[in-house]
């Protein structure tokens, strides 16, 4: 179950968190926290397309690097093309 404290600005999710890329190269971060206040779970989608509402350059790069380090494919992404500036 998700939890928080009065003196902090965050909510801590419990359970597993998954990071994965779909066939279009969008990255998804999901949690299976069963807290009823988190309806339908947590699902964040980010991509590397500047024209998209889901664009998040640094979040995408960091997530893609994690996937890449563990041998997971991120279609359309290569570490050499997206080095930190």
GROMACS .gro file of N, CA and C in nm:
model
  255
    1UNK      N    1   0.083  -0.119   0.000
    1UNK     CA    2   0.000   0.000   0.000
    1UNK      C    3   0.087   0.125   0.000
    2UNK      N    4   0.046   0.223  -0.073
    2UNK     CA    5   0.118   0.350  -0.077
    2UNK      C    6   0.118   0.412   0.062
    3UNK      N    7   0.223   0.491   0.089
    3UNK     CA    8   0.231   0.555   0.220
    3UNK      C    9   0.296   0.692   0.208
    4UNK      N   10   0.272   0.774   0.309
    4UNK     CA   11   0.334   0.906   0.316
    4UNK      C   12   0.339   0.948   0.462
    5UNK      N   13   0.402   1.061   0.489
    5UNK     CA   14   0.408   1.120   0.623
    5UNK      C   15   0.371   1.267   0.609
    6UNK      N   16   0.327   1.327   0.716
    6UNK     CA   17   0.286   1.467   0.711
    6UNK      C   18   0.401   1.563   0.680
    7UNK      N   19   0.523   1.529   0.718
    7UNK     CA   20   0.635   1.623   0.703
    7UNK      C   21   0.717   1.601   0.576
    8UNK      N   22   0.665   1.528   0.478
    8UNK     CA   23   0.737   1.506   0.353
    8UNK      C   24   0.648   1.542   0.235
    9UNK      N   25   0.707   1.563   0.119
    9UNK     CA   26   0.632   1.602   0.000
    9UNK      C   27   0.614   1.489  -0.100
   10UNK      N   28   0.626   1.364  -0.057
   10UNK     CA   29   0.615   1.252  -0.151
   10UNK      C   30   0.519   1.146  -0.100
   11UNK      N   31   0.478   1.059  -0.191
   11UNK     CA   32   0.403   0.938  -0.161
   11UNK      C   33   0.490   0.822  -0.208
   12UNK      N   34   0.515   0.726  -0.122
   12UNK     CA   35   0.597   0.610  -0.155
   12UNK      C   36   0.506   0.497  -0.201
   13UNK      N   37   0.529   0.449  -0.324
   13UNK     CA   38   0.454   0.336  -0.376
   13UNK      C   39   0.518   0.207  -0.328
   14UNK      N   40   0.436   0.108  -0.300
   14UNK     CA   41   0.485  -0.024  -0.260
   14UNK      C   42   0.466  -0.121  -0.377
   15UNK      N   43   0.533  -0.233  -0.370
   15UNK     CA   44   0.521  -0.332  -0.477
   15UNK      C   45   0.629  -0.313  -0.581
   16UNK      N   46   0.612  -0.380  -0.692
   16UNK     CA   47   0.715  -0.373  -0.796
   16UNK      C   48   0.695  -0.252  -0.886
   17UNK      N   49   0.805  -0.204  -0.939
   17UNK     CA   50   0.804  -0.097  -1.039
   17UNK      C   51   0.872  -0.154  -1.163
   18UNK      N   52   0.808  -0.141  -1.277
   18UNK     CA   53   0.863  -0.190  -1.403
   18UNK      C   54   0.894  -0.073  -1.495
   19UNK      N   55   1.005  -0.085  -1.568
   19UNK     CA   56   1.042   0.010  -1.673
   19UNK      C   57   1.055  -0.072  -1.800
   20UNK      N   58   0.983  -0.031  -1.905
   20UNK     CA   59   0.987  -0.106  -2.030
   20UNK      C   60   0.960  -0.014  -2.148
   21UNK      N   61   1.005  -0.056  -2.266
   21UNK     CA   62   0.985   0.020  -2.389
   21UNK      C   63   0.891  -0.057  -2.481
   22UNK      N   64   0.795   0.014  -2.540
   22UNK     CA   65   0.706  -0.051  -2.636
   22UNK      C   66   0.772  -0.054  -2.774
   23UNK      N   67   0.703  -0.111  -2.872
   23UNK     CA   68   0.763  -0.129  -3.005
   23UNK      C   69   0.788   0.002  -3.078
   24UNK      N   70   0.724   0.111  -3.035
   24UNK     CA   71   0.749   0.244  -3.094
   24UNK      C   72   0.862   0.318  -3.023
   25UNK      N   73   0.914   0.262  -2.915
   25UNK     CA   74   1.023   0.325  -2.843
   25UNK      C   75   0.980   0.414  -2.728
   26UNK      N   76   0.848   0.422  -2.702
   26UNK     CA   77   0.804   0.496  -2.584
   26UNK      C   78   0.837   0.415  -2.460
   27UNK      N   79   0.878   0.483  -2.355
   27UNK     CA   80   0.915   0.414  -2.231
   27UNK      C   81   0.801   0.428  -2.131
   28UNK      N   82   0.772   0.318  -2.063
   28UNK     CA   83   0.665   0.312  -1.965
   28UNK      C   84   0.724   0.277  -1.829
   29UNK      N   85   0.676   0.345  -1.727
   29UNK     CA   86   0.714   0.315  -1.589
   29UNK      C   87   0.583   0.286  -1.517
   30UNK      N   88   0.571   0.165  -1.463
   30UNK     CA   89   0.446   0.122  -1.401
   30UNK      C   90   0.471   0.064  -1.263
   31UNK      N   91   0.369   0.069  -1.180
   31UNK     CA   92   0.374   0.009  -1.047
   31UNK      C   93   0.246  -0.069  -1.024
   32UNK      N   94   0.258  -0.179  -0.951
   32UNK     CA   95   0.140  -0.260  -0.920
   32UNK      C   96   0.088  -0.235  -0.779
   33UNK      N   97   0.118  -0.119  -0.723
   33UNK     CA   98   0.070  -0.087  -0.588
   33UNK      C   99  -0.081  -0.108  -0.580
   34UNK      N  100  -0.126  -0.181  -0.480
   34UNK     CA  101  -0.268  -0.216  -0.468
   34UNK      C  102  -0.349  -0.118  -0.385
   35UNK      N  103  -0.293  -0.005  -0.350
   35UNK     CA  104  -0.366   0.093  -0.270
   35UNK      C  105  -0.491   0.140  -0.346
   36UNK      N  106  -0.608   0.135  -0.283
   36UNK     CA  107  -0.731   0.177  -0.353
   36UNK      C  108  -0.732   0.324  -0.393
   37UNK      N  109  -0.648   0.406  -0.330
   37UNK     CA  110  -0.641   0.548  -0.369
   37UNK      C  111  -0.566   0.566  -0.501
   38UNK      N  112  -0.489   0.464  -0.542
   38UNK     CA  113  -0.419   0.468  -0.671
   38UNK      C  114  -0.500   0.383  -0.767
   39UNK      N  115  -0.603   0.441  -0.821
   39UNK     CA  116  -0.695   0.367  -0.907
   39UNK      C  117  -0.625   0.320  -1.034
   40UNK      N  118  -0.642   0.195  -1.066
   40UNK     CA  119  -0.585   0.135  -1.187
   40UNK      C  120  -0.432   0.136  -1.188
   41UNK      N  121  -0.368   0.149  -1.075
   41UNK     CA  122  -0.222   0.146  -1.068
   41UNK      C  123  -0.160   0.275  -1.119
   42UNK      N  124  -0.029   0.275  -1.123
   42UNK     CA  125   0.049   0.390  -1.169
   42UNK      C  126   0.109   0.356  -1.303
   43UNK      N  127   0.095   0.446  -1.402
   43UNK     CA  128   0.151   0.423  -1.535
   43UNK      C  129   0.193   0.558  -1.594
   44UNK      N  130   0.325   0.574  -1.612
   44UNK     CA  131   0.381   0.695  -1.670
   44UNK      C  132   0.444   0.659  -1.803
   45UNK      N  133   0.415   0.735  -1.907
   45UNK     CA  134   0.472   0.712  -2.040
   45UNK      C  135   0.552   0.835  -2.079
   46UNK      N  136   0.675   0.814  -2.127
   46UNK     CA  137   0.760   0.924  -2.175
   46UNK      C  138   0.820   0.885  -2.309
   47UNK      N  139   0.854   0.986  -2.389
   47UNK     CA  140   0.922   0.958  -2.514
   47UNK      C  141   1.023   1.067  -2.545
   48UNK      N  142   1.089   1.053  -2.657
   48UNK     CA  143   1.198   1.144  -2.695
   48UNK      C  144   1.161   1.229  -2.816
   49UNK      N  145   1.031   1.249  -2.839
   49UNK     CA  146   0.983   1.329  -2.950
   49UNK      C  147   0.948   1.469  -2.899
   50UNK      N  148   1.024   1.569  -2.941
   50UNK     CA  149   1.005   1.706  -2.890
   50UNK      C  150   0.866   1.761  -2.915
   51UNK      N  151   0.794   1.709  -3.013
   51UNK     CA  152   0.660   1.760  -3.046
   51UNK      C  153   0.550   1.691  -2.965
   52UNK      N  154   0.586   1.595  -2.884
   52UNK     CA  155   0.487   1.519  -2.808
   52UNK      C  156   0.465   1.577  -2.669
   53UNK      N  157   0.342   1.562  -2.618
   53UNK     CA  158   0.312   1.601  -2.481
   53UNK      C  159   0.383   1.509  -2.382
   54UNK      N  160   0.427   1.393  -2.429
   54UNK     CA  161   0.495   1.295  -2.343
   54UNK      C  162   0.647   1.312  -2.344
   55UNK      N  163   0.696   1.418  -2.409
   55UNK     CA  164   0.840   1.441  -2.423
   55UNK      C  165   0.904   1.475  -2.288
   56UNK      N  166   1.012   1.402  -2.259
   56UNK     CA  167   1.093   1.429  -2.140
   56UNK      C  168   1.234   1.380  -2.171
   57UNK      N  169   1.316   1.468  -2.223
   57UNK     CA  170   1.449   1.430  -2.272
   57UNK      C  171   1.533   1.359  -2.168
   58UNK      N  172   1.548   1.419  -2.051
   58UNK     CA  173   1.634   1.360  -1.949
   58UNK      C  174   1.574   1.234  -1.888
   59UNK      N  175   1.446   1.234  -1.861
   59UNK     CA  176   1.381   1.114  -1.808
   59UNK      C  177   1.388   0.999  -1.906
   60UNK      N  178   1.371   1.031  -2.035
   60UNK     CA  179   1.380   0.929  -2.139
   60UNK      C  180   1.522   0.871  -2.144
   61UNK      N  181   1.621   0.958  -2.145
   61UNK     CA  182   1.760   0.912  -2.154
   61UNK      C  183   1.795   0.825  -2.034
   62UNK      N  184   1.759   0.869  -1.915
   62UNK     CA  185   1.792   0.791  -1.795
   62UNK      C  186   1.723   0.656  -1.796
   63UNK      N  187   1.597   0.653  -1.835
   63UNK     CA  188   1.523   0.526  -1.840
   63UNK      C  189   1.577   0.435  -1.949
   64UNK      N  190   1.607   0.492  -2.066
   64UNK     CA  191   1.662   0.412  -2.176
   64UNK      C  192   1.799   0.355  -2.138
   65UNK      N  193   1.879   0.430  -2.065
   65UNK     CA  194   2.009   0.380  -2.021
   65UNK      C  195   1.993   0.262  -1.926
   66UNK      N  196   1.896   0.269  -1.835
   66UNK     CA  197   1.871   0.156  -1.744
   66UNK      C  198   1.834   0.033  -1.826
   67UNK      N  199   1.739   0.048  -1.917
   67UNK     CA  200   1.697  -0.065  -1.999
   67UNK      C  201   1.813  -0.122  -2.079
   68UNK      N  202   1.891  -0.033  -2.139
   68UNK     CA  203   2.005  -0.076  -2.221
   68UNK      C  204   2.109  -0.153  -2.139
   69UNK      N  205   2.138  -0.105  -2.020
   69UNK     CA  206   2.236  -0.172  -1.933
   69UNK      C  207   2.195  -0.313  -1.896
   70UNK      N  208   2.065  -0.337  -1.894
   70UNK     CA  209   2.014  -0.470  -1.862
   70UNK      C  210   1.981  -0.551  -1.988
   71UNK      N  211   2.028  -0.502  -2.102
   71UNK     CA  212   2.013  -0.576  -2.227
   71UNK      C  213   1.876  -0.569  -2.290
   72UNK      N  214   1.795  -0.471  -2.252
   72UNK     CA  215   1.660  -0.457  -2.308
   72UNK      C  216   1.661  -0.356  -2.422
   73UNK      N  217   1.587  -0.385  -2.526
   73UNK     CA  218   1.582  -0.299  -2.645
   73UNK      C  219   1.493  -0.178  -2.621
   74UNK      N  220   1.538  -0.065  -2.675
   74UNK     CA  221   1.458   0.058  -2.679
   74UNK      C  222   1.459   0.102  -2.825
   75UNK      N  223   1.355   0.064  -2.902
   75UNK     CA  224   1.354   0.096  -3.045
   75UNK      C  225   1.377   0.244  -3.073
   76UNK      N  226   1.471   0.273  -3.163
   76UNK     CA  227   1.500   0.409  -3.203
   76UNK      C  228   1.598   0.483  -3.114
   77UNK      N  229   1.654   0.417  -3.013
   77UNK     CA  230   1.746   0.482  -2.920
   77UNK      C  231   1.878   0.410  -2.917
   78UNK      N  232   1.986   0.488  -2.921
   78UNK     CA  233   2.120   0.434  -2.901
   78UNK      C  234   2.192   0.526  -2.804
   79UNK      N  235   2.271   0.471  -2.712
   79UNK     CA  236   2.340   0.555  -2.613
   79UNK      C  237   2.428   0.662  -2.676
   80UNK      N  238   2.491   0.631  -2.787
   80UNK     CA  239   2.582   0.727  -2.851
   80UNK      C  240   2.509   0.852  -2.901
   81UNK      N  241   2.385   0.834  -2.944
   81UNK     CA  242   2.308   0.946  -2.998
   81UNK      C  243   2.246   1.035  -2.891
   82UNK      N  244   2.244   0.989  -2.767
   82UNK     CA  245   2.173   1.061  -2.663
   82UNK      C  246   2.259   1.083  -2.539
   83UNK      N  247   2.384   1.113  -2.558
   83UNK     CA  248   2.470   1.135  -2.443
   83UNK      C  249   2.427   1.262  -2.370
   84UNK      N  250   2.453   1.264  -2.241
   84UNK     CA  251   2.414   1.380  -2.159
   84UNK      C  252   2.488   1.504  -2.204
   85UNK      N  253   2.420   1.616  -2.204
   85UNK     CA  254   2.482   1.743  -2.244
   85UNK      C  255   2.527   1.821  -2.124
   0.00000   0.00000   0.00000
